[in-house]
Every structure is written in C-alpha cells, then in structure tokens.
C-alpha cells in the first residue's frame, strides 16, 4: 500500500482574478502527476493547494480569490489577516508588527464584510469591521474573498466579502487525528512562545463528528521613536500672558516671519513645528484559543444536516513605556528658532520650524497598560435537501462576541525649557541651553505625579440569522439557456451595546488628591531594558527608567477602586434586516463560445433603533444626563441588482465580467443616538440613526489563461463609483441654551451648533488593475520541475481627495496606489520551501489636526517557510516572518519630517506536525 506524505504548513494563496463558470480544462493536473518516490505519494503540497484554489476560481461565476488549507488542520500563517495579504488587492493593517484588519482594494477596513460558515461575524469591535487576529488559523479550512456580489450573497461589503469556512467530518474520508506543536522566537523580546493544536474527525455510516482545538501565545516587543506630525504656531500666537507676543517676536527675530495679526489663523496655521517627540517600548502578549465542533448527518447524497459550533478567546496584555516631550504645552512658547525651512513645502505655503528651543516643554513619563479580553461564540445549523430537479437549503445561527478593555496610564510630568528637532529617523529632544533645562531621561526628581488615568470599555455584539433558499432546475425546450432559478429570504437581527467610563486617580482613596506633586523618584523605578524582555532600547543609544505597570496597579488602585461607566458614552444600536432575492443561471453558446450568466436582484429592508443618554447642564454649571436613554428610529430599503458572466473563449482561456450595486451600512458609533456637549464651544455632537448606507455601483472585466498543473495568468480591470460617504457636518442649531458658571450663576444664553454624521452628497471613483501569475516552471522546462512562482500586482487610482482644512492636496486615507506579492516555491517528495515578499505602497493614514496629511511609508516584508517530511506521518517546519527585520516608518508631508521609526523584529518558529 502506498504511504502518504503530509503536506507543508503552506496554504493556497490565490491571486486576484475573475471566477469562471466551467470546470477545469483537460490539462493534466498536479494530482494526476503526483510524484512517486519509494512508494510515497505526495498529497497536501503547496502546488496542490494552489491548484485547488484555482479550481474554485474557475468553477464559480464571479470575481473572487481563495486560500485553501494544504491539508487537514494545516492553515499556516500566524493569523487570518497575515494570510489574506497574499491575495491581490488585499492589504492588512499592522499593529505593532501584527496583522489585524483587512482592507480590500484600498477601501476602509469596515467596507469589508466577513462571514464564518455563512453567518455574519461578531468580533467585539466598536464598528462593523472584524479583527482577524482573534481567530486561530488552525481551525480554518478555506477562505474566499468574493469581490463581485451575487443576488444570493448577503449584502454589506462594498470592498468585498471574506467568507471563512471551517472543516466538517464528511470533508475527509474515514478517521483523522492530527496534532502539531510549535515554538516561536521574537528577535527583540527574545521570548519563545508555544503553540499547540489538534483535530480529530471520523465518520460512522450516516453520522460524522469533528472537533478541533488550538491555543497559542505570541510575545511581541516593539521599539519606536516618533515625532508626532505638525502643530501650527497658532497654538502659541493666540496665548495670553505675553506668551503669544513672545512667539510673534521670536518668529520675526529668528526666521524673518512677520505675523501682523496673531489671531489670523490663515497665516499662523501654515507655520508649523514638531508637536511631540517620544521614545517608546511596547510589550504585547497575546493568548489565543479556538475550538470547533461539527456534527453531520448524511443518510444519502440527497439529504444532510450539519451543526457547527465555534468558540474562542483572544486576550491581549500590552505594556507601553513612553519618555516623551510635548513641545506645545499650555505653559510654553517659542524661545529660539535654530533652523527653519521655507522651501521644502513652499508649494503649500508652509514654513516648518525644524529645530526649536521652547520655554516650558511638558516632559512626560508615561506607563500605559492595555488589558483587552475578547470572547466569541458561534453556533449554526444547516440543511440541504435535494430532489430530482430541486434543492432546498436552510440556515439558522447565532454569532456573538464580548470585549472588555481595561486601560491605565500613570502620568508623571515635568515642565522645563528644552530643544526639539527632527533627525533622519524621527524626533529628538535634548537639553536646552536655558539654565532651567535638564536631561529628560535621568532627572526623576523633576517629574511629578499628575494622575493615574483609567478607563474601562465593554462591548457586547450579538447577531441572529435565519435563511431559506430554494433552487429549481429547468430544461425547457422554448428557453433552453435557462438552467436554474434560485429564490430565497433571510432575516437578521443584530445588536451592539457599548459602555465606557474613565476615572483619574490622584490620591490614596476615592476623591483624595494627596499624590499630586509626588516625585517620580518616590516610586519603584526599573530600567527600560528590564521593564520589557529583550534588553536595551534598540532604536537609539539611550536608556531611561520608569515605573512598571505592575507596580502602578498595585500601588495606585486603592481598595474598592472601580472605573464607573459614563452615561454619556453609552449607546445601543439594534438593526433588523429582511431581505429576499431572485436569481437565474443561464448557459448558452455564442457561436463556438460557451457562456454562463448569473443574474438577479436582491431587496433589503432595514430598520434601526438607536438609544443613548443625552447630556444636560445642571443649574450649578455641572453636567448631568437624561434619566433614561433616548431612542430614535431609522429605516431604508434598496434594490441591489447583480450580473456575472463567463465565456470560455478556448479550453484554457476564460473571459469574464461582472456588474452590480452593493452597500455598506453606517458605522454603529455614527448611528448611536447620544448627545455630548461642549459648553465652552457652544456645540452639541449627535449620532444619527437616520444615516443611509454608502452605496457603490461597480463593474469588472477580466481575462484568464489557465496553464497545466494549476497554473494561471490573469488580468482584470475594476471600477467603483461610491456615493453617500459618511462625514461629520453642521446639521442644525439649538437656540437659547442656558450656560451656567461653576458657581451656579448664569454665564449666558447661547445658540448651540449641532454636528452630526451625514451622507455626503456626490460620489467618487475607485479604479484599478489586478495582475496574476501562478506558474509551475516545470510545465515549460522539465529540469525546473518542482519550482514555481505565485505573484500578483494591484494598481489603484481614486478621484477622492482627503479632507485637509487647509486645502492641501491629499490622497484618500488608506489607499495605496500599488501593492504586490511574489512567492517563489520549490517542492519535491519530502521537502517544500518558499520565500514570499509582500509590499504595500505609501499611503495617507490620517490628517493631523484636520490640516496636514500624515503618510505611512511603503512597506515590504520577506517571509520564509521550509518543511521536511520525516516520515509518512511526521513533518517538521521552519518559518520566518519579517526575516530582513524591516522597520515601519512614516512622515508628515515630506520624508524629511519623519513621524515614526518602529521596529517589531523578526519572528522565527519551529514546528512539528503529526498524523495518527
């Protein structure tokens, strides 16, 4: 009997191309040519997984891309986000070097809709986007990114829909028992983290059961130097007590810049300095576990029932230690301008003060602690019943997540003269020549206790769904092209509740302030190299000491302390969606070209109820809230047509296209019906339950060439016109609002402006090209058998510009013009190896003070994977993440004004996988 070699921990990364409607061509497959060495048959290889993904692409009408596990419970990347970055048009957001959220085709992360086993996924995020790092990758069998919707698909993703599937027992033949262990090493923290997983599956006649479990720890240290964007000298010129006049005088004396009217923001907003400089060390420890249970009853090929359960937890503890200097403190002003730049940004009319001494910089020692706990659960039942020419499909399920975030910041502050300037890699604060200056990294007696700031947030996310679909096959003489009609209905009930509170501790008990002014030196101090594992600070040749978060928690959280929830931050949003669709499938020939068409329309009717407390002012000048939450309702409905087609121009060349309308619903924080007030600014800020979705009209065309052994060459062009983008705007006025002073006297009666999120009029376009090449080299040159490349490239263009209040030309936030992935691989009967390079071009990540675009530099990362089959049941693997130790960098408007230099190090893991 032939022995079976286990596949690598690699997975199928499919490049972006359109879906085909017909089965694979007659080209010989990899499976048919499986290499035989000493009676060993290679299955579950990287090439085989690529071929499976290409088969999925070709056999489905629509544009999509897939990732397929190479073998049972063998999904290799650290988490789903890092796996999905291999797909064309898909990029990820990294947090301290770890992939967390997914962006498809340059659109915001909450424009991507996510399902697990056809159930919309709850994650505990405050918005609609899903944090992919909460899911253990070992419990995932397949992921498909659907880029062109069909009428039968649940609506909600303008960018695309990520469909995640977990394994079921009848996916395999007979019994399976697979286990793996892994140890991973981070080059900065020098910590070794464990990872353990197993899957057990079996079938007994008509019944089957599968259970899987995975648990892992990830310790990731990040060191970062930063100079935080621009700040306008308006901050200083409008100050009283002579500080404004001094700033104006220093500008004239040292830079020759005359400010005739200090309050003229049109002038002073275009003279900028470095806002804040800091050296930071982060230690992020993630504990993750996930488990699945799948039960199936399959008495015949025409009927089956299944039940899926998925449970998991994702806990993150992050310690952050900052030594920072806040140039723009409320006590400070300009003292000396050592260097200024009126040429680099002259086209935008900006003058940059590159090197400045300040009179009273706010120096800060900050010990921050984030404790994030997320628990999620999902349960689903599915039925498939097939007749001779019909099929009935039913689905019901629940998805829920609960997230808590416990945050604390121990803040010690010292005010003193200092000098801040840009360096090649970030910001730097040094001792001022002023006699009052000091070394900010060693003068611990000068830092005084200001507060131990705490906050606590709790989010509950629940989603229920029921769906029924009916498909009828046809063979009509008068309409032979019509092969089937599908109709269905779906009902979802979603709710999200958020509670939040904050409290500053300033003394040894509730309401006490006896810690204010307490020198930092009176606390237990620890050097930065001992506060976080891995030794000294790696960005610059400096060191300092701070108070550990463990000491701060033990010392400053007095007995009986708790962070109370703030009614003004509470909201609850419930959303009910009823949808129905009708869809037809047609097959016909145009001349000698077979064509498949899928077309239909989906109707959605959405009702929203949102509630929150409204802020009111008491007669004594304090703040109170309405005794009960105030509710508001909203609703909308929409018809969403869609059309997908493929044409087999030859046995191996497929032309396909798609056109559709789709939507993404507004963020829940924008829908939340709560009001906050700024009594000094005479302004209310409201949520808006009547927000409508953001809509997109989109189309795509593509051409694909299928090669033997799972190869593919493809190109596609897509276009989206997006309208109804949500923006904050002035929406009304509340007249005659009485404002009180703190002593209870009436300050005055004012008209308050009301700002709310609105659907912005007009639209913008996003266009792009995606290229794919999956090439096994042995197809063209026999000596290169086993070698190959999997590459893709996406180029984007958008008519949307950013929202700079100064009118500075700004690309859309988050949109990278170019992204590409290249994977070179080699495999034989026992060994598999691949090296991957993933690159995302520079993009704007935010607008500082709504004025100055802040850019994240282009980032490329090399990852490596090697595996060797020790026997027919054991495999050893070695993987490297970011093996070239790339840093994450950014700047404000020009690279000579860097905002960050962040290093998270390399990650190397060694694993053993066995089948029993």
Short mmCIF file of C-alpha atoms in Angstrom, two decimals, residues 495-667:
data_model
loop_
_atom_site.label_atom_id
_atom_site.label_comp_id
_atom_site.label_asym_id
_atom_site.label_seq_id
_atom_site.Cartn_x
_atom_site.Cartn_y
_atom_site.Cartn_z
CA UNK A 495 -27.48 44.46 18.30
CA UNK A 496 -24.41 46.14 19.73
CA UNK A 497 -24.16 47.70 23.16
CA UNK A 498 -21.23 49.80 24.33
CA UNK A 499 -20.42 51.05 27.82
CA UNK A 500 -17.44 53.20 28.67
CA UNK A 501 -16.11 55.06 31.67
CA UNK A 502 -12.98 56.92 32.74
CA UNK A 503 -11.59 57.99 36.10
CA UNK A 504 -8.39 59.74 37.19
CA UNK A 505 -6.88 58.62 40.49
CA UNK A 506 -4.97 61.39 42.25
CA UNK A 507 -4.76 60.11 45.80
CA UNK A 508 -4.73 57.12 48.11
CA UNK A 509 -8.52 56.91 48.23
CA UNK A 510 -11.68 57.96 46.45
CA UNK A 511 -11.77 61.74 45.98
CA UNK A 512 -8.31 62.25 47.55
CA UNK A 513 -5.55 64.27 45.85
CA UNK A 514 -2.57 63.59 48.14
CA UNK A 515 -0.48 62.05 45.33
CA UNK A 516 -0.42 65.24 43.25
CA UNK A 517 3.11 66.63 43.17
CA UNK A 518 4.64 63.36 44.41
CA UNK A 519 8.10 62.97 42.73
CA UNK A 520 8.51 60.01 40.43
CA UNK A 521 11.67 59.08 42.35
CA UNK A 522 9.48 58.03 45.31
CA UNK A 523 8.14 55.13 43.25
CA UNK A 524 9.99 51.96 42.41
CA UNK A 525 11.91 52.59 39.16
CA UNK A 526 13.07 49.97 36.67
CA UNK A 527 15.35 50.43 33.65
CA UNK A 528 13.69 50.14 30.26
CA UNK A 529 15.79 47.07 29.45
CA UNK A 530 14.26 45.26 32.43
CA UNK A 531 10.70 46.59 32.05
CA UNK A 532 10.30 44.73 28.74
CA UNK A 533 12.12 41.50 27.87
CA UNK A 534 14.93 41.59 25.35
CA UNK A 535 17.32 44.12 26.79
CA UNK A 536 18.01 47.77 25.99
CA UNK A 537 16.21 50.16 23.67
CA UNK A 538 17.02 49.21 20.06
CA UNK A 539 16.16 52.40 18.15
CA UNK A 540 18.67 54.83 19.67
CA UNK A 541 21.65 54.62 22.00
CA UNK A 542 19.77 55.88 25.06
CA UNK A 543 18.28 54.39 28.19
CA UNK A 544 15.93 55.51 30.93
CA UNK A 545 13.92 54.16 33.86
CA UNK A 546 10.19 54.20 34.60
CA UNK A 547 7.55 52.86 36.95
CA UNK A 548 6.38 49.39 35.95
CA UNK A 549 2.69 48.84 35.22
CA UNK A 550 2.66 46.06 37.76
CA UNK A 551 3.87 48.45 40.48
CA UNK A 552 1.42 51.15 39.34
CA UNK A 553 -1.54 48.77 39.51
CA UNK A 554 -0.57 47.52 42.97
CA UNK A 555 0.14 50.99 44.33
CA UNK A 556 -2.38 53.39 42.85
CA UNK A 557 -5.52 51.25 42.56
CA UNK A 558 -6.79 51.66 46.10
CA UNK A 559 -9.03 49.11 47.80
CA UNK A 560 -12.54 49.13 46.36
CA UNK A 561 -11.49 51.03 43.23
CA UNK A 562 -13.51 50.60 40.06
CA UNK A 563 -13.95 52.67 36.92
CA UNK A 564 -17.61 53.79 36.72
CA UNK A 565 -19.39 53.78 33.39
CA UNK A 566 -20.18 57.21 31.92
CA UNK A 567 -23.82 57.51 30.74
CA UNK A 568 -22.71 59.96 28.06
CA UNK A 569 -20.60 57.28 26.40
CA UNK A 570 -23.30 54.60 26.40
CA UNK A 571 -25.12 53.52 23.29
CA UNK A 572 -27.12 50.60 22.00
CA UNK A 573 -27.94 50.03 18.35
CA UNK A 574 -30.28 47.30 17.15
CA UNK A 575 -30.74 46.54 13.48
CA UNK A 576 -33.24 44.23 11.78
CA UNK A 577 -32.78 43.35 8.12
CA UNK A 578 -35.27 41.45 5.99
CA UNK A 579 -34.03 40.52 2.54
CA UNK A 580 -35.28 38.50 -0.40
CA UNK A 581 -33.73 37.68 -3.76
CA UNK A 582 -34.37 36.02 -7.09
CA UNK A 583 -31.54 34.81 -9.32
CA UNK A 584 -31.31 32.94 -12.61
CA UNK A 585 -28.47 30.89 -14.11
CA UNK A 586 -28.14 30.57 -17.87
CA UNK A 587 -25.83 28.50 -20.09
CA UNK A 588 -25.68 29.03 -23.85
CA UNK A 589 -23.29 29.34 -26.76
CA UNK A 590 -22.39 32.40 -28.77
CA UNK A 591 -21.03 30.78 -31.89
CA UNK A 592 -18.49 28.27 -30.62
CA UNK A 593 -18.04 30.06 -27.26
CA UNK A 594 -19.83 28.62 -24.20
CA UNK A 595 -21.22 31.38 -21.96
CA UNK A 596 -22.54 31.19 -18.39
CA UNK A 597 -24.59 34.02 -16.90
CA UNK A 598 -25.74 34.57 -13.34
CA UNK A 599 -28.12 37.49 -12.81
CA UNK A 600 -30.60 38.60 -10.20
CA UNK A 601 -31.81 41.21 -7.79
CA UNK A 602 -31.75 41.44 -4.01
CA UNK A 603 -34.18 43.51 -1.95
CA UNK A 604 -33.17 44.65 1.53
CA UNK A 605 -35.34 46.40 4.12
CA UNK A 606 -33.50 47.68 7.18
CA UNK A 607 -34.91 49.05 10.44
CA UNK A 608 -32.73 50.65 13.12
CA UNK A 609 -33.37 51.62 16.71
CA UNK A 610 -30.62 53.53 18.47
CA UNK A 611 -30.56 54.83 22.01
CA UNK A 612 -28.22 56.79 24.23
CA UNK A 613 -28.23 59.25 27.11
CA UNK A 614 -28.33 62.95 26.31
CA UNK A 615 -26.17 65.44 28.14
CA UNK A 616 -27.76 68.36 30.01
CA UNK A 617 -26.32 71.08 32.23
CA UNK A 618 -27.39 71.48 35.85
CA UNK A 619 -28.26 74.87 37.36
CA UNK A 620 -24.92 74.80 39.21
CA UNK A 621 -22.95 74.55 35.98
CA UNK A 622 -22.34 70.81 36.23
CA UNK A 623 -23.14 68.10 33.70
CA UNK A 624 -25.93 65.55 34.00
CA UNK A 625 -27.79 63.20 31.68
CA UNK A 626 -31.32 62.32 30.87
CA UNK A 627 -32.59 59.76 33.42
CA UNK A 628 -33.22 57.16 30.70
CA UNK A 629 -31.73 56.55 27.26
CA UNK A 630 -33.39 58.49 24.46
CA UNK A 631 -34.31 56.41 21.42
CA UNK A 632 -34.61 57.21 17.75
CA UNK A 633 -35.59 55.07 14.78
CA UNK A 634 -34.37 54.95 11.22
CA UNK A 635 -35.08 52.83 8.18
CA UNK A 636 -34.27 52.37 4.50
CA UNK A 637 -34.77 49.85 1.72
CA UNK A 638 -32.93 49.19 -1.51
CA UNK A 639 -32.92 47.01 -4.62
CA UNK A 640 -29.48 45.64 -5.45
CA UNK A 641 -29.14 44.16 -8.96
CA UNK A 642 -26.17 42.00 -9.95
CA UNK A 643 -24.87 40.29 -13.07
CA UNK A 644 -21.90 37.95 -13.54
CA UNK A 645 -20.84 36.11 -16.68
CA UNK A 646 -18.05 33.95 -18.04
CA UNK A 647 -17.18 32.99 -21.60
CA UNK A 648 -14.83 30.08 -22.39
CA UNK A 649 -13.01 31.52 -25.40
CA UNK A 650 -10.92 28.32 -25.62
CA UNK A 651 -10.37 25.28 -23.43
CA UNK A 652 -7.88 27.29 -21.37
CA UNK A 653 -8.84 30.98 -21.86
CA UNK A 654 -11.76 32.47 -19.95
CA UNK A 655 -13.22 35.96 -20.31
CA UNK A 656 -15.49 37.14 -17.52
CA UNK A 657 -17.29 40.23 -16.30
CA UNK A 658 -19.50 41.50 -13.50
CA UNK A 659 -21.69 44.49 -12.70
CA UNK A 660 -23.63 45.17 -9.53
CA UNK A 661 -24.89 47.59 -6.93
CA UNK A 662 -23.98 47.00 -3.31
CA UNK A 663 -23.78 48.80 0.02
CA UNK A 664 -22.05 49.08 3.35
CA UNK A 665 -24.10 50.10 6.36
CA UNK A 666 -23.03 53.07 8.52
CA UNK A 667 -20.72 52.59 11.47
#
